[in-house]
Amino acid sequence: MTISMYQASVPVLLHTLDAVSAFLKKAEAHAELRKIDPAVLLGMRLYPDMFALTRQVQLTADFAKGTAARLAGVENPKFADDETTFDGLQARVAKTATFVKGFKPAQIDGSETREITIPIGGQPRTFKGQPYLLHFALPNFFFHAATAYDILRHAGVELGKRDFIGGFKTE
Amino acid sequence: MTISMYQASVPVLLHTLDAVSAFLKKAEAHAELRKIDPAVLLGMRLYPDMFALTRQVQLTADFAKGTAARLAGVENPKFADDETTFDGLQARVAKTATFVKGFKPAQIDGSETREITIPIGGQPRTFKGQPYLLHFALPNFFFHAATAYDILRHAGVELGKRDFIGGFKTE
């Protein structure tokens, strides 16, 4: 008994995309309640040369989309990075989740040794599917999701770690 | 061909523990260069009710230790949370990595359906091994590691995402 590449990717990505969508809803409600311009919250960042909240969410979504597409060996669609509102970001996350959900286990299972070439720092780099997923894609995905959460916490939005971890999936 | 529970846990945890150790070294060097009291950096946090850097690193280490121990069904040793210096945190991370590295694949493989009961919010909750690893333990582990990184970036330590992602493991 082992884990399939599908199990280690699609449901994991969807679980945290759901959590991101839920904590963004709390952030939007916080802005409304406190009469904060949503654009200010969306533009917040932890340091001047770090990405702002909007970009962190776009990157979280892109790592989800790209991971599923690359493991399945299908074209990774380009989504325009043009969101300027919470509704826009919610639509981006939802569109990404629909895309990820569309993959069947048979498309992704067996991709452990599939060669995946991605540009990193302008240079193409080739990974086998399993290390790509476990040592590159998931850490990147969680990094941007956690940083989005950290920006919101830093901005005073009332969230707890449970908002990041999402619902407990015990089986 | 599939992923084993060992492959999805031990090397993944060790990879990011290495990255945490490396970025803590950069943080210590930054403090020395800027004549910042290391204790100030270790006590930084993103919001008053969030954990400070020291605790984020302790929790990263504890999720690594606990994940390996619980999947293997062995006692999860308690490490005292008494670190007050960068050296102390490095020793904590190193001790944790040694513990995690000590597991053999045979101890962890096959733990997909092993029942794992942990206290969450004071209540025991039982997970099967695979959802525990993929939907609870790894998100928590990456959450605390990314938040430690985010605290350091927010404090002005010169890090880039590559410091979080660590070395590329392509095979």
XYZ file of C-alpha atoms in Angstrom, chain A residues 1-114:
114
model
C 0.000 0.000 0.000
C 1.410 3.337 -1.015
C 0.404 6.879 -1.906
C -0.340 7.675 -5.523
C 0.964 10.799 -7.201
C -2.644 11.905 -7.604
C -3.364 11.539 -3.868
C -0.212 13.471 -2.979
C -1.116 16.346 -5.296
C -4.721 17.075 -6.351
C -6.523 16.656 -2.987
C -3.651 18.364 -1.133
C -3.744 21.372 -3.450
C -7.545 21.588 -3.322
C -7.594 21.397 0.477
C -5.379 24.460 0.856
C -7.004 26.373 -2.027
C -10.255 26.009 -0.070
C -8.547 27.349 3.048
C -7.124 30.316 1.121
C -10.553 31.134 -0.279
C -12.056 30.971 3.216
C -9.459 33.197 4.867
C -9.708 35.715 2.020
C -13.446 35.923 2.753
C -12.633 36.748 6.379
C -10.140 39.361 5.206
C -12.749 40.983 2.972
C -15.264 41.044 5.829
C -12.593 42.561 8.094
C -11.944 45.342 5.576
C -15.636 46.071 5.259
C -16.203 46.141 9.015
C -13.199 48.374 9.687
C -13.888 50.558 6.625
C -10.497 49.677 5.181
C -10.139 50.148 1.437
C -9.854 46.537 0.188
C -7.172 47.690 -2.238
C -4.981 48.656 0.714
C -5.234 45.169 2.207
C -4.630 43.546 -1.191
C -1.523 45.686 -1.630
C -0.006 44.903 1.758
C 3.333 43.168 1.962
C 5.771 42.164 4.707
C 8.725 43.990 3.225
C 9.121 46.393 0.309
C 10.760 43.804 -1.973
C 8.320 40.997 -1.140
C 5.181 40.372 -3.143
C 1.916 41.922 -1.980
C -1.086 39.868 -0.901
C -2.658 39.777 -4.376
C 0.492 38.339 -5.925
C 0.937 35.797 -3.126
C -2.562 34.488 -3.836
C -1.938 34.450 -7.592
C 1.260 32.478 -7.005
C -0.468 30.031 -4.668
C -3.026 29.433 -7.406
C -0.348 29.159 -10.069
C 1.605 26.545 -8.155
C -1.595 24.525 -7.792
C -2.440 24.813 -11.493
C 1.108 24.249 -12.688
C 1.705 21.261 -10.430
C -1.375 19.408 -11.646
C -0.796 20.309 -15.300
C 2.881 19.391 -15.285
C 2.420 16.105 -13.488
C -0.299 15.201 -16.011
C 1.880 16.357 -18.885
C -0.761 18.693 -20.286
C -0.393 22.316 -21.245
C -0.321 24.659 -18.265
C -2.867 27.347 -19.132
C -1.870 30.947 -18.523
C -4.264 32.930 -16.346
C -3.973 36.712 -16.619
C -2.696 38.308 -13.411
C -5.253 41.085 -13.516
C -7.124 40.705 -10.229
C -7.637 43.948 -8.331
C -10.416 42.991 -5.896
C -11.272 40.251 -3.401
C -13.949 39.047 -5.828
C -11.326 38.829 -8.515
C -9.020 36.776 -6.294
C -11.881 34.494 -5.278
C -12.653 33.906 -8.937
C -8.978 33.157 -9.598
C -8.853 30.610 -6.777
C -12.160 29.055 -7.874
C -11.069 28.820 -11.518
C -7.825 27.222 -10.387
C -9.652 24.715 -8.160
C -11.971 23.779 -11.034
C -8.952 23.205 -13.258
C -7.142 21.081 -10.646
C -10.314 19.131 -9.846
C -10.678 18.261 -13.516
C -7.723 15.862 -13.465
C -8.436 12.165 -13.188
C -6.113 9.960 -11.115
C -5.117 8.103 -14.287
C -3.680 11.324 -15.747
C -1.356 11.930 -12.803
C -0.656 8.493 -11.388
C 2.580 7.071 -12.675
C 4.176 10.502 -13.063
C 6.888 9.753 -10.454
C 9.591 9.599 -13.120
C 7.961 11.823 -15.746
